[in-house]
Structures are given as C-alpha cells and as structure tokens.
XYZ file of N, CA, C and O in Angstrom:
876
model
N 0.832 -1.193 0.000
C 0.000 0.000 0.000
C 0.871 1.250 0.000
O 1.922 1.290 0.616
N 0.420 2.273 -0.704
C 1.155 3.527 -0.762
C 0.340 4.628 -0.106
O -0.849 4.758 -0.357
N 0.958 5.408 0.742
C 0.232 6.455 1.447
C 0.974 7.772 1.351
O 2.161 7.815 1.056
N 0.218 8.861 1.600
C 0.809 10.183 1.567
C 1.767 10.355 2.730
O 1.530 9.867 3.834
N 2.826 11.080 2.500
C 3.678 11.537 3.582
C 3.611 13.051 3.600
O 3.302 13.681 2.598
N 3.894 13.642 4.754
C 3.859 15.087 4.866
C 4.839 15.712 3.875
O 4.542 16.715 3.229
N 6.007 15.097 3.745
C 7.027 15.612 2.829
C 6.516 15.612 1.404
O 6.710 16.570 0.648
N 5.799 14.555 1.027
C 5.301 14.449 -0.345
C 4.257 15.522 -0.631
O 4.263 16.150 -1.684
N 3.376 15.771 0.324
C 2.378 16.820 0.151
C 3.043 18.187 0.030
O 2.639 19.016 -0.781
N 4.065 18.409 0.847
C 4.807 19.659 0.756
C 5.425 19.825 -0.621
O 5.458 20.929 -1.173
N 5.908 18.731 -1.183
C 6.547 18.808 -2.491
C 5.550 19.170 -3.584
O 5.876 19.906 -4.506
N 4.341 18.649 -3.497
C 3.310 19.037 -4.466
C 3.057 20.538 -4.358
O 3.011 21.254 -5.358
N 2.886 21.010 -3.136
C 2.608 22.429 -2.917
C 3.758 23.296 -3.421
O 3.544 24.314 -4.080
N 4.975 22.872 -3.152
C 6.151 23.630 -3.588
C 6.274 23.620 -5.100
O 6.539 24.649 -5.731
N 6.065 22.452 -5.704
C 6.202 22.360 -7.160
C 5.134 23.182 -7.871
O 5.392 23.790 -8.907
N 3.923 23.240 -7.302
C 2.853 24.055 -7.893
C 3.236 25.532 -7.864
O 3.029 26.268 -8.830
N 3.798 25.971 -6.733
C 4.165 27.376 -6.576
C 5.313 27.779 -7.495
O 5.418 28.939 -7.896
N 6.146 26.812 -7.854
C 7.317 27.108 -8.675
C 7.030 27.046 -10.178
O 7.887 27.416 -10.988
N 5.842 26.595 -10.557
C 5.500 26.506 -11.967
C 5.334 27.902 -12.566
O 5.047 28.867 -11.856
N 5.484 27.992 -13.866
C 5.342 29.271 -14.553
C 3.970 29.862 -14.281
O 2.949 29.228 -14.494
N 3.964 31.087 -13.775
C 2.713 31.740 -13.431
C 2.087 31.207 -12.160
O 0.996 31.613 -11.774
N 2.775 30.263 -11.500
C 2.256 29.689 -10.269
C 1.049 28.793 -10.459
O 0.338 28.493 -9.512
N 0.819 28.331 -11.695
C -0.365 27.515 -11.962
C 0.006 26.218 -12.687
O 0.881 26.195 -13.547
N -0.696 25.158 -12.323
C -0.486 23.851 -12.935
C -1.096 23.844 -14.334
O -2.253 24.225 -14.521
N -0.327 23.423 -15.316
C -0.820 23.366 -16.691
C -1.759 22.185 -16.874
O -1.415 21.045 -16.561
N -2.942 22.461 -17.371
C -3.898 21.404 -17.710
C -3.739 21.015 -19.174
O -3.708 19.841 -19.526
N -3.631 22.011 -20.041
C -3.442 21.747 -21.467
C -2.582 22.844 -22.090
O -2.884 24.027 -21.917
N -1.527 22.460 -22.815
C -0.693 23.473 -23.475
C -1.412 24.167 -24.623
O -0.934 25.162 -25.155
N -2.577 23.634 -25.007
C -3.327 24.198 -26.132
C -4.309 25.286 -25.689
O -5.008 25.865 -26.522
N -4.372 25.545 -24.386
C -5.275 26.562 -23.854
C -4.461 27.759 -23.386
O -3.440 27.596 -22.714
N -4.899 28.959 -23.726
C -4.193 30.180 -23.324
C -4.186 30.306 -21.801
O -5.155 29.949 -21.134
N -3.095 30.827 -21.262
C -2.953 30.942 -19.816
C -3.614 32.189 -19.226
O -3.659 32.354 -18.014
N -4.111 33.075 -20.083
C -4.684 34.328 -19.591
C -6.184 34.438 -19.890
O -6.698 35.519 -20.135
N -6.880 33.326 -19.847
C -8.310 33.340 -20.157
C -9.094 34.247 -19.213
O -9.995 34.965 -19.639
N -8.770 34.203 -17.921
C -9.507 35.044 -16.972
C -9.263 36.520 -17.234
O -10.172 37.337 -17.157
N -8.014 36.870 -17.558
C -7.691 38.262 -17.845
C -8.415 38.737 -19.102
O -8.991 39.836 -19.130
N -8.422 37.896 -20.131
C -9.125 38.255 -21.364
C -10.623 38.372 -21.111
O -11.302 39.246 -21.646
N -11.134 37.465 -20.273
C -12.559 37.482 -19.956
C -12.950 38.774 -19.242
O -14.038 39.320 -19.448
N -12.051 39.303 -18.410
C -12.360 40.491 -17.612
C -12.572 41.732 -18.460
O -13.288 42.649 -18.051
N -11.988 41.762 -19.657
C -12.112 42.964 -20.488
C -13.127 42.798 -21.613
O -13.354 43.721 -22.381
N -13.743 41.637 -21.709
C -14.755 41.437 -22.742
C -16.037 42.174 -22.369
O -16.382 42.311 -21.196
N -16.760 42.613 -23.389
C -18.026 43.311 -23.138
C -19.094 42.343 -22.651
O -20.027 42.734 -21.950
N -18.974 41.055 -23.020
C -19.915 40.035 -22.547
C -19.116 38.939 -21.845
O -18.815 37.910 -22.441
N -18.727 39.168 -20.601
C -17.891 38.207 -19.888
C -18.585 36.858 -19.692
O -19.809 36.791 -19.530
N -17.794 35.798 -19.714
C -18.323 34.454 -19.504
C -18.422 34.171 -18.008
O -17.746 34.793 -17.195
N -19.258 33.197 -17.660
C -19.365 32.789 -16.269
C -18.092 32.049 -15.868
O -17.429 31.429 -16.689
N -17.770 32.125 -14.595
C -16.589 31.429 -14.095
C -17.009 30.396 -13.053
O -18.010 30.556 -12.351
N -16.225 29.330 -12.980
C -16.506 28.247 -12.036
C -15.188 27.709 -11.495
O -14.110 28.023 -12.009
N -15.289 26.915 -10.453
C -14.104 26.286 -9.868
C -14.459 24.865 -9.449
O -15.603 24.587 -9.067
N -13.486 23.960 -9.551
C -13.667 22.596 -9.069
C -12.508 22.251 -8.148
O -11.409 22.802 -8.279
N -12.744 21.362 -7.209
C -11.702 20.896 -6.306
C -11.284 19.491 -6.717
O -12.133 18.609 -6.865
N -9.972 19.289 -6.920
C -9.442 17.940 -7.125
C -9.078 17.434 -5.736
O -8.061 17.833 -5.172
N -9.914 16.573 -5.134
C -9.730 16.211 -3.721
C -8.761 15.036 -3.544
O -9.152 13.866 -3.597
N -7.490 15.339 -3.319
C -6.541 14.306 -2.937
C -6.873 13.863 -1.514
O -7.364 14.657 -0.704
N -6.594 12.610 -1.209
C -6.921 12.113 0.122
C -6.141 10.844 0.417
O -5.492 10.275 -0.455
N -6.204 10.418 1.662
C -5.843 9.055 2.035
C -7.142 8.287 2.190
O -8.057 8.755 2.876
N -7.216 7.127 1.562
C -8.348 6.246 1.811
C -7.809 4.951 2.383
O -7.162 4.178 1.684
N -8.061 4.763 3.665
C -7.486 3.624 4.385
C -5.975 3.564 4.172
O -5.390 2.506 3.955
N -5.354 4.753 4.214
C -3.904 4.841 4.116
C -3.356 4.855 2.711
O -2.141 4.975 2.531
N -4.212 4.767 1.700
C -3.740 4.760 0.321
C -3.973 6.120 -0.340
O -5.069 6.688 -0.257
N -2.938 6.623 -1.006
C -3.022 7.899 -1.702
C -4.040 7.797 -2.838
O -3.894 6.974 -3.736
N -5.053 8.659 -2.807
C -6.180 8.527 -3.730
C -6.727 9.883 -4.149
O -6.343 10.923 -3.604
N -7.635 9.857 -5.110
C -8.389 11.042 -5.523
C -9.867 10.691 -5.489
O -10.281 9.608 -5.939
N -10.669 11.606 -4.965
C -12.114 11.398 -4.858
C -12.822 11.924 -6.104
O -12.474 12.976 -6.643
N -13.834 11.191 -6.536
C -14.683 11.584 -7.659
C -16.144 11.483 -7.228
O -16.478 10.764 -6.283
N -17.003 12.194 -7.917
C -18.437 12.067 -7.685
C -19.124 11.747 -9.006
O -18.656 12.131 -10.073
N -20.226 11.047 -8.904
C -21.097 10.858 -10.067
C -22.323 11.712 -9.857
O -22.976 11.642 -8.815
N -22.632 12.554 -10.836
C -23.743 13.484 -10.712
C -25.079 12.753 -10.865
O -25.174 11.727 -11.541
N -26.109 13.291 -10.241
C -27.439 12.711 -10.363
C -28.052 13.097 -11.710
O -27.487 13.885 -12.471
N -29.224 12.573 -11.964
C -29.958 12.946 -13.174
C -30.821 14.181 -12.941
O -31.566 14.605 -13.833
N -30.726 14.763 -11.742
C -31.536 15.939 -11.408
C -30.808 17.251 -11.673
O -31.434 18.319 -11.657
N -29.484 17.185 -11.891
C -28.727 18.421 -12.124
C -29.016 18.937 -13.529
O -29.460 18.197 -14.408
N -28.717 20.220 -13.743
C -29.091 20.844 -15.015
C -28.181 20.437 -16.169
O -28.614 20.396 -17.322
N -26.905 20.161 -15.876
C -25.971 19.787 -16.943
C -25.155 18.567 -16.529
O -25.019 18.267 -15.346
N -24.620 17.879 -17.523
C -23.721 16.732 -17.303
C -24.363 15.663 -16.414
O -23.727 15.118 -15.512
N -25.606 15.365 -16.668
C -26.348 14.396 -15.868
C -25.657 13.025 -15.877
O -25.299 12.512 -16.931
N -25.497 12.447 -14.692
C -24.943 11.106 -14.573
C -23.452 10.986 -14.814
O -22.897 9.895 -14.706
N -22.794 12.084 -15.118
C -21.369 12.016 -15.439
C -20.501 12.084 -14.186
O -20.902 12.593 -13.145
N -19.284 11.564 -14.320
C -18.308 11.647 -13.238
C -17.681 13.036 -13.253
O -17.357 13.576 -14.313
N -17.513 13.619 -12.069
C -16.970 14.972 -11.996
C -16.206 15.156 -10.684
O -16.176 14.271 -9.825
N -15.585 16.324 -10.560
C -15.029 16.772 -9.284
C -16.041 17.712 -8.639
O -16.820 18.357 -9.340
N -16.036 17.824 -7.301
C -16.930 18.803 -6.661
C -16.641 20.211 -7.184
O -15.483 20.603 -7.325
N -17.677 20.959 -7.483
C -17.442 22.309 -7.985
C -18.719 22.985 -8.432
O -19.803 22.400 -8.410
N -18.572 24.246 -8.828
C -19.715 25.021 -9.280
C -19.299 26.434 -9.602
O -18.107 26.763 -9.615
N -20.256 27.274 -9.868
C -19.975 28.647 -10.273
C -19.409 29.476 -9.121
O -19.770 29.286 -7.958
N -18.498 30.371 -9.481
C -17.913 31.297 -8.513
C -18.912 32.421 -8.264
O -19.395 33.062 -9.207
N -19.235 32.673 -7.007
C -20.195 33.711 -6.669
C -19.522 35.077 -6.565
O -18.293 35.175 -6.540
N -20.330 36.117 -6.520
C -19.804 37.480 -6.422
C -18.934 37.628 -5.174
O -19.269 37.101 -4.111
N -17.809 38.335 -5.331
C -16.872 38.594 -4.227
C -16.292 37.312 -3.639
O -15.978 37.244 -2.450
N -16.134 36.281 -4.479
C -15.602 34.999 -4.041
C -14.443 34.617 -4.952
O -14.498 34.810 -6.157
N -13.376 34.073 -4.378
C -12.255 33.602 -5.196
C -12.537 32.177 -5.672
O -13.435 31.489 -5.146
N -11.741 31.728 -6.639
C -11.898 30.358 -7.131
C -11.636 29.351 -6.018
O -12.332 28.331 -5.912
N -10.642 29.626 -5.170
C -10.339 28.719 -4.059
C -11.519 28.649 -3.099
O -11.937 27.557 -2.672
N -12.080 29.793 -2.764
C -13.228 29.821 -1.848
C -14.425 29.078 -2.447
O -15.136 28.345 -1.744
N -14.636 29.251 -3.751
C -15.756 28.581 -4.413
C -15.568 27.065 -4.425
O -16.512 26.308 -4.162
N -14.350 26.609 -4.709
C -14.076 25.173 -4.766
C -14.281 24.526 -3.403
O -14.874 23.436 -3.292
N -13.796 25.177 -2.343
C -13.966 24.647 -0.985
C -15.442 24.638 -0.598
O -15.962 23.646 -0.060
N -16.146 25.735 -0.865
C -17.576 25.819 -0.528
C -18.359 24.715 -1.221
O -19.188 24.020 -0.593
N -18.111 24.554 -2.517
C -18.840 23.548 -3.285
C -18.536 22.131 -2.791
O -19.412 21.264 -2.777
N -17.286 21.904 -2.386
C -16.915 20.577 -1.892
C -17.707 20.237 -0.629
O -18.252 19.131 -0.499
N -17.800 21.191 0.302
C -18.584 20.952 1.518
C -20.068 20.806 1.194
O -20.772 19.973 1.789
N -20.562 21.611 0.262
C -21.979 21.529 -0.099
C -22.317 20.170 -0.716
O -23.392 19.620 -0.477
N -21.393 19.634 -1.508
C -21.671 18.373 -2.206
C -21.371 17.141 -1.362
O -22.046 16.118 -1.495
N -20.352 17.220 -0.495
C -19.913 16.034 0.245
C -20.228 16.095 1.734
O -20.066 15.092 2.435
N -20.656 17.250 2.245
C -21.020 17.371 3.654
C -19.962 18.075 4.484
O -18.770 18.029 4.164
N -20.391 18.701 5.547
C -19.487 19.487 6.392
C -18.597 18.640 7.285
O -17.654 19.157 7.892
N -18.871 17.345 7.401
C -18.094 16.486 8.293
C -16.897 15.833 7.613
O -16.256 14.961 8.212
N -16.598 16.229 6.385
C -15.460 15.608 5.700
C -14.133 16.077 6.291
O -13.086 15.480 6.026
N -14.151 17.131 7.102
C -12.938 17.608 7.752
C -12.290 18.757 7.006
O -12.816 19.264 6.018
N -11.109 19.136 7.499
C -10.403 20.283 6.932
C -9.850 19.960 5.540
O -9.508 18.817 5.231
N -9.772 21.009 4.714
C -9.225 20.885 3.364
C -8.006 21.798 3.253
O -8.105 23.000 3.500
N -6.873 21.230 2.893
C -5.655 22.016 2.675
C -5.488 22.260 1.183
O -5.652 21.330 0.375
N -5.189 23.491 0.800
C -4.999 23.832 -0.607
C -3.521 23.656 -0.980
O -2.630 24.203 -0.332
N -3.274 22.886 -2.036
C -1.907 22.597 -2.478
C -1.506 23.390 -3.707
O -0.330 23.670 -3.915
N -2.472 23.749 -4.554
C -2.118 24.479 -5.764
C -3.328 24.899 -6.571
O -4.445 24.409 -6.366
N -3.094 25.819 -7.481
C -4.129 26.339 -8.387
C -3.738 25.969 -9.810
O -2.555 26.023 -10.168
N -4.711 25.597 -10.600
C -4.439 25.176 -11.977
C -4.836 26.255 -12.983
O -5.577 27.188 -12.677
N -4.351 26.066 -14.162
C -4.689 26.905 -15.312
C -6.204 26.876 -15.539
O -6.847 25.839 -15.416
N -6.797 28.015 -15.837
C -8.221 28.100 -16.155
C -8.476 27.568 -17.556
O -7.743 27.890 -18.495
N -9.504 26.737 -17.698
C -9.816 26.144 -18.991
C -11.312 26.297 -19.284
O -12.123 26.388 -18.363
N -11.695 26.327 -20.568
C -13.114 26.494 -20.901
C -13.863 25.172 -20.932
O -13.375 24.175 -21.474
N -15.041 25.139 -20.332
C -15.923 23.976 -20.453
C -16.656 24.059 -21.786
O -16.648 25.096 -22.462
N -17.305 22.982 -22.169
C -18.019 22.950 -23.445
C -19.168 23.968 -23.451
O -19.595 24.439 -24.505
N -19.647 24.341 -22.255
C -20.721 25.330 -22.144
C -20.202 26.762 -22.302
O -20.984 27.698 -22.388
N -18.867 26.936 -22.324
C -18.270 28.262 -22.407
C -17.843 28.807 -21.060
O -17.107 29.793 -20.987
N -18.289 28.178 -19.972
C -17.879 28.608 -18.633
C -16.380 28.403 -18.456
O -15.823 27.384 -18.879
N -15.716 29.373 -17.830
C -14.280 29.274 -17.569
C -14.075 28.617 -16.208
O -14.514 29.135 -15.179
N -13.406 27.465 -16.196
C -13.279 26.645 -14.999
C -11.841 26.664 -14.479
O -10.899 26.400 -15.225
N -11.678 26.970 -13.178
C -10.367 26.943 -12.541
C -10.306 25.752 -11.577
O -11.005 25.740 -10.561
N -9.487 24.739 -11.872
C -9.334 23.602 -10.954
C -8.394 23.968 -9.804
O -7.372 24.623 -10.007
N -8.748 23.537 -8.607
C -7.961 23.771 -7.400
C -7.549 22.412 -6.828
O -8.402 21.528 -6.656
N -6.267 22.232 -6.537
C -5.792 20.977 -5.965
C -5.863 21.077 -4.444
O -5.259 21.969 -3.843
N -6.641 20.204 -3.819
C -6.790 20.213 -2.376
C -6.495 18.857 -1.772
O -6.370 17.854 -2.484
N -6.373 18.822 -0.465
C -6.132 17.573 0.257
C -7.049 17.518 1.468
O -7.088 18.446 2.278
N -7.815 16.442 1.574
C -8.672 16.233 2.735
C -7.815 15.652 3.853
O -7.305 14.526 3.745
N -7.642 16.444 4.916
C -6.704 16.069 5.975
C -7.066 14.764 6.670
O -6.187 14.025 7.123
N -8.346 14.474 6.767
C -8.811 13.260 7.458
C -8.898 12.092 6.482
O -9.371 12.245 5.351
N -8.413 10.920 6.902
C -8.549 9.719 6.073
C -10.035 9.474 5.806
O -10.845 9.462 6.740
N -10.399 9.291 4.539
C -11.824 9.184 4.195
C -12.394 7.800 4.476
O -13.612 7.617 4.467
N -11.523 6.814 4.670
C -11.937 5.450 4.993
C -13.020 4.951 4.041
O -12.822 4.896 2.842
N -14.225 4.659 4.543
C -15.302 4.125 3.682
C -16.357 5.172 3.362
O -17.478 4.841 2.973
N -16.024 6.464 3.543
C -16.926 7.592 3.271
C -18.134 7.642 4.211
O -19.115 8.334 3.926
N -18.074 6.928 5.341
C -19.232 6.881 6.244
C -19.557 8.250 6.832
O -20.715 8.523 7.163
N -18.545 9.110 6.969
C -18.791 10.445 7.539
C -19.148 11.472 6.467
O -19.340 12.645 6.769
N -19.247 11.043 5.216
C -19.683 11.929 4.139
C -21.209 12.005 4.131
O -21.888 11.041 4.455
N -21.720 13.160 3.740
C -23.161 13.340 3.577
C -23.418 13.957 2.205
O -23.665 15.164 2.076
N -23.365 13.144 1.147
C -23.512 13.671 -0.214
C -24.855 14.361 -0.426
O -25.890 13.901 0.076
N -24.820 15.455 -1.159
C -26.039 16.185 -1.481
C -26.940 15.321 -2.362
O -26.551 14.937 -3.472
N -28.132 15.019 -1.870
C -29.028 14.107 -2.587
C -29.401 14.619 -3.968
O -29.596 13.843 -4.906
N -29.494 15.935 -4.124
C -29.896 16.487 -5.407
C -28.784 16.546 -6.436
O -29.051 16.652 -7.632
N -27.535 16.482 -5.963
C -26.406 16.655 -6.875
C -25.528 15.417 -7.041
O -24.990 15.187 -8.120
N -25.375 14.642 -5.976
C -24.397 13.556 -5.985
C -25.073 12.192 -5.866
O -25.727 11.892 -4.863
N -24.899 11.390 -6.897
C -25.465 10.035 -6.903
C -24.529 9.057 -6.210
O -24.969 8.125 -5.535
N -23.210 9.280 -6.380
C -22.234 8.318 -5.874
C -20.919 9.027 -5.589
O -20.532 9.947 -6.311
N -20.235 8.618 -4.512
C -18.890 9.087 -4.199
C -17.965 7.887 -4.249
O -18.267 6.835 -3.669
N -16.847 8.012 -4.946
C -15.893 6.903 -5.029
C -14.489 7.466 -5.197
O -14.299 8.683 -5.323
N -13.509 6.610 -5.172
C -12.125 7.069 -5.308
C -11.312 6.069 -6.119
O -11.702 4.910 -6.267
N -10.194 6.558 -6.635
C -9.187 5.701 -7.262
C -7.848 6.056 -6.645
O -7.571 7.224 -6.353
N -6.999 5.066 -6.453
C -5.670 5.344 -5.925
C -4.824 5.999 -7.016
O -5.071 5.814 -8.222
N -3.818 6.760 -6.599
C -2.916 7.374 -7.573
C -2.195 6.299 -8.370
O -1.967 6.443 -9.577
N -1.834 5.230 -7.705
C -1.153 4.131 -8.381
C -2.008 3.593 -9.524
O -1.528 3.354 -10.633
N -3.303 3.435 -9.272
C -4.238 2.934 -10.284
C -4.398 3.943 -11.423
O -4.356 3.576 -12.607
N -4.559 5.216 -11.078
C -4.792 6.250 -12.089
C -3.613 6.411 -13.044
O -3.789 6.830 -14.191
N -2.412 6.086 -12.570
C -1.232 6.256 -13.421
C -0.833 4.992 -14.169
O 0.152 4.981 -14.897
N -1.636 3.930 -14.043
C -1.376 2.712 -14.797
C -1.807 2.909 -16.260
O -2.939 3.323 -16.515
N -0.935 2.634 -17.230
C -1.316 2.796 -18.642
C -2.584 2.037 -19.018
O -3.377 2.508 -19.842
N -2.797 0.876 -18.407
C -3.962 0.058 -18.753
C -5.269 0.678 -18.260
O -6.349 0.281 -18.709
N -5.190 1.656 -17.347
C -6.391 2.267 -16.776
C -6.892 3.426 -17.623
O -7.948 3.974 -17.358
N -6.134 3.802 -18.654
C -6.522 4.950 -19.456
C -6.510 4.608 -20.939
O -5.856 3.674 -21.395
N -7.273 5.383 -21.688
C -7.326 5.245 -23.142
C -7.544 6.634 -23.719
O -7.420 7.638 -23.017
N -7.893 6.704 -24.998
C -8.127 7.998 -25.637
C -9.387 7.935 -26.481
O -9.794 6.873 -26.945
N -10.008 9.082 -26.666
C -11.147 9.172 -27.565
C -11.014 10.442 -28.385
O -10.404 11.429 -27.933
N -11.558 10.420 -29.576
C -11.525 11.589 -30.448
C -12.895 12.249 -30.441
O -13.909 11.611 -30.719
N -12.908 13.517 -30.073
C -14.143 14.290 -30.040
C -14.069 15.417 -31.056
O -12.977 15.871 -31.407
N -15.217 15.886 -31.512
C -15.250 17.001 -32.451
C -16.039 18.149 -31.840
O -17.168 17.975 -31.383
N -15.411 19.325 -31.772
C -16.074 20.506 -31.226
C -15.884 21.667 -32.198
O -14.754 22.010 -32.529
N -16.987 22.228 -32.649
C -16.947 23.339 -33.606
C -16.136 22.990 -34.852
O -15.387 23.806 -35.381
N -16.280 21.743 -35.277
C -15.603 21.308 -36.487
C -14.139 20.942 -36.292
O -13.457 20.565 -37.250
N -13.654 21.024 -35.063
C -12.257 20.691 -34.778
C -12.202 19.382 -34.010
O -12.862 19.216 -32.982
N -11.396 18.435 -34.502
C -11.254 17.145 -33.830
C -10.170 17.237 -32.758
O -9.115 17.810 -32.975
N -10.469 16.676 -31.584
C -9.531 16.688 -30.470
C -9.416 15.286 -29.889
O -10.410 14.556 -29.804
N -8.208 14.920 -29.509
C -7.976 13.646 -28.840
C -7.959 13.891 -27.341
O -7.172 14.702 -26.848
N -8.834 13.219 -26.628
C -9.006 13.451 -25.193
C -8.741 12.164 -24.412
O -9.034 11.062 -24.881
N -8.203 12.294 -23.182
C -7.977 11.105 -22.355
C -9.284 10.577 -21.773
O -10.244 11.321 -21.573
N -9.298 9.296 -21.505
C -10.413 8.635 -20.826
C -9.811 7.719 -19.766
O -8.855 6.996 -20.037
N -10.366 7.761 -18.564
C -9.905 6.892 -17.490
C -11.038 5.950 -17.097
O -12.175 6.382 -16.909
N -10.715 4.681 -16.974
C -11.676 3.673 -16.513
C -12.822 3.513 -17.507
O -13.693 4.369 -17.604
N -12.850 2.412 -18.211
C -13.883 2.197 -19.216
C -15.170 1.606 -18.648
O -16.071 1.260 -19.405
N -15.252 1.464 -17.329
C -16.491 0.996 -16.729
C -17.609 1.978 -17.074
O -17.479 3.189 -16.871
N -18.697 1.468 -17.597
C -19.756 2.344 -18.112
C -20.330 3.269 -17.046
O -20.719 4.404 -17.333
N -20.383 2.815 -15.798
C -21.028 3.596 -14.744
C -20.146 4.730 -14.223
O -20.647 5.804 -13.889
N -18.851 4.506 -14.144
C -17.961 5.510 -13.545
C -16.811 5.869 -14.488
O -15.694 6.107 -14.060
N -17.102 5.935 -15.751
C -16.105 6.316 -16.756
C -15.762 7.796 -16.592
O -16.640 8.643 -16.456
N -14.462 8.106 -16.592
C -14.009 9.488 -16.412
C -13.592 10.018 -17.780
O -12.621 9.533 -18.379
N -14.322 10.987 -18.274
C -14.046 11.499 -19.612
C -14.347 12.996 -19.651
O -14.672 13.608 -18.658
N -14.220 13.592 -20.834
C -14.547 15.001 -20.996
C -13.638 15.918 -20.190
O -12.447 15.648 -20.009
N -14.219 17.000 -19.667
C -13.438 17.996 -18.947
C -12.788 17.411 -17.694
O -11.648 17.742 -17.363
N -13.497 16.531 -16.996
C -12.938 15.931 -15.783
C -11.684 15.132 -16.094
O -10.674 15.219 -15.379
N -11.721 14.346 -17.169
C -10.544 13.564 -17.561
C -9.404 14.467 -18.009
O -8.233 14.192 -17.727
N -9.733 15.547 -18.689
C -8.716 16.504 -19.127
C -8.013 17.135 -17.926
O -6.789 17.254 -17.894
N -8.794 17.533 -16.919
C -8.227 18.120 -15.705
C -7.376 17.087 -14.968
O -6.243 17.370 -14.548
N -7.908 15.876 -14.809
C -7.180 14.810 -14.118
C -5.858 14.515 -14.809
O -4.810 14.399 -14.153
N -5.884 14.420 -16.117
C -4.675 14.125 -16.891
C -3.618 15.212 -16.676
O -2.441 14.915 -16.454
N -4.043 16.476 -16.721
C -3.107 17.579 -16.540
C -2.495 17.601 -15.154
O -1.291 17.822 -14.987
N -3.324 17.370 -14.126
C -2.830 17.382 -12.744
C -1.873 16.220 -12.496
O -0.834 16.380 -11.848
N -2.211 15.056 -13.010
C -1.314 13.899 -12.846
C 0.041 14.166 -13.503
O 1.096 13.934 -12.901
N 0.013 14.672 -14.728
C 1.255 14.872 -15.470
C 2.086 16.043 -14.953
O 3.318 15.965 -14.898
N 1.418 17.132 -14.571
C 2.141 18.358 -14.219
C 2.490 18.470 -12.743
O 3.505 19.064 -12.384
N 1.652 17.912 -11.864
C 1.849 18.133 -10.430
C 2.140 16.876 -9.629
O 2.916 16.916 -8.677
N 1.521 15.757 -9.984
C 1.635 14.568 -9.140
C 2.750 13.630 -9.577
O 3.622 13.259 -8.782
N 2.748 13.237 -10.850
C 3.759 12.277 -11.300
C 5.189 12.780 -11.130
O 6.053 12.030 -10.674
N 5.504 14.047 -11.467
C 6.877 14.522 -11.236
C 7.292 14.452 -9.771
O 8.454 14.219 -9.458
N 6.322 14.654 -8.875
C 6.612 14.580 -7.448
C 6.857 13.146 -7.010
O 7.740 12.861 -6.206
N 6.079 12.223 -7.543
C 6.257 10.814 -7.191
C 7.616 10.314 -7.640
O 8.203 9.423 -7.010
N 8.132 10.862 -8.730
C 9.422 10.428 -9.228
C 10.569 10.859 -8.305
O 11.649 10.297 -8.353
N 10.295 11.854 -7.441
C 11.317 12.324 -6.511
C 11.330 11.521 -5.216
O 12.328 11.493 -4.497
N 10.219 10.897 -4.891
C 10.100 10.288 -3.585
C 9.217 9.048 -3.678
O 8.437 8.894 -4.609
N 9.328 8.174 -2.721
C 8.462 7.016 -2.630
C 7.419 7.323 -1.574
O 7.741 7.755 -0.470
N 6.142 7.112 -1.920
C 5.101 7.412 -0.936
C 4.558 6.110 -0.342
O 4.693 5.052 -0.930
C-alpha cells in the first residue's frame, strides 16, 4: 500500500508554486490568460471552480470523484469533481472549498490547498479553474460523508497508483466546432467512466503536479 507523507504533500505544494505563473498546466493548447481576457470582454463568460480532492483512503493515496445525479441541469450522470460557479466577491479557491462541503457534507474535515491550476473552458463556455486540495482526514469508507441528494449520486475514489497505470486509461476523439480533439479517458467501466473535462483536468494534474513529485520520492 502507498500512502501520503507530509514531505510528499509539501513537495506538491512547492512544485505548484514554482511553476510558470504559479499555476499547474492542464493543457498546453489553452491560453494561460483566459480570466484576464474574460475580464475585459463586453460580454464576460461565467466562471466556475472545481476541487481535485486528494486524500488518504485507508492509508492509500487517492483522488475522490463524484457521479452526478440525473436531477442536475448539466452533465447528468457524469463523473466529476466537486465544484460550481464562482459567486460574487468569491475567489476560485473559496468557491471550490464551498462547493466541496456543499456536495460532500461538512463532516469531511479540513481541506488544505496545495495548488491552483490553469483556467480552462468547459463545453458550455464557462471558464473553470481547478484547485488541488487535500482532505486532511482519512476518508476510509466515506461513512462520515453526507452527499447532497440532489447533486451527488455516488462518491468513489481511485488510488494514484491505479490512475497512473497505462492500462487504466485510453483515448477518444471528439469534435467541437468542427475541430477534432484527442481526449484522455480513465476507466472504461460504463457507470464511472471518467471522460470530458474531468478527464482533461485529471490528466493535466497527474502529469504536471503529481507524477513529477512521485518520481522524486516514494510514498
């Protein structure tokens, strides 16, 4: 079994801070100044934030995912990270933390912020900023979680070791506005398949923030 060490978490936080612009790259094909450009547009786009919840699950280094219900307005039944729109006078970090508690319950414990990622556009046009966080308390079997009945159908996790196995991922070709794009897919299980924006964010965080850190140390 592999588990987080304090030193390893510090290294993620340090490596995130040392990246160009202080942000983890999700995709080299996306401009790094989307929020700045959005601020000067006459018709600004909505902004949102998601939390990538790193955790220990029974001592194993893992990432938490949620499956959305069929009652939400968009992305029904899809796997996602906790998140939602940024409210007035709220930062992306504050929005990601708030949404995580709203979706998973207030008893999940403290959340430590390790890094901020590059802002990327969702298919709806919303500008999404992923935030890398760590749930300080071991999540064990999620018994202390209280998922929002209207938003969350299922809470589950994958270990980092599993997520970085070549056999656990594949690729798919999507077409958007007449442009074909090759996107990562994790886990081909029909019920909890990770694809689309969530897979893109996961792929970027693994490659830019987590895997380089694992290569420096054994967890």
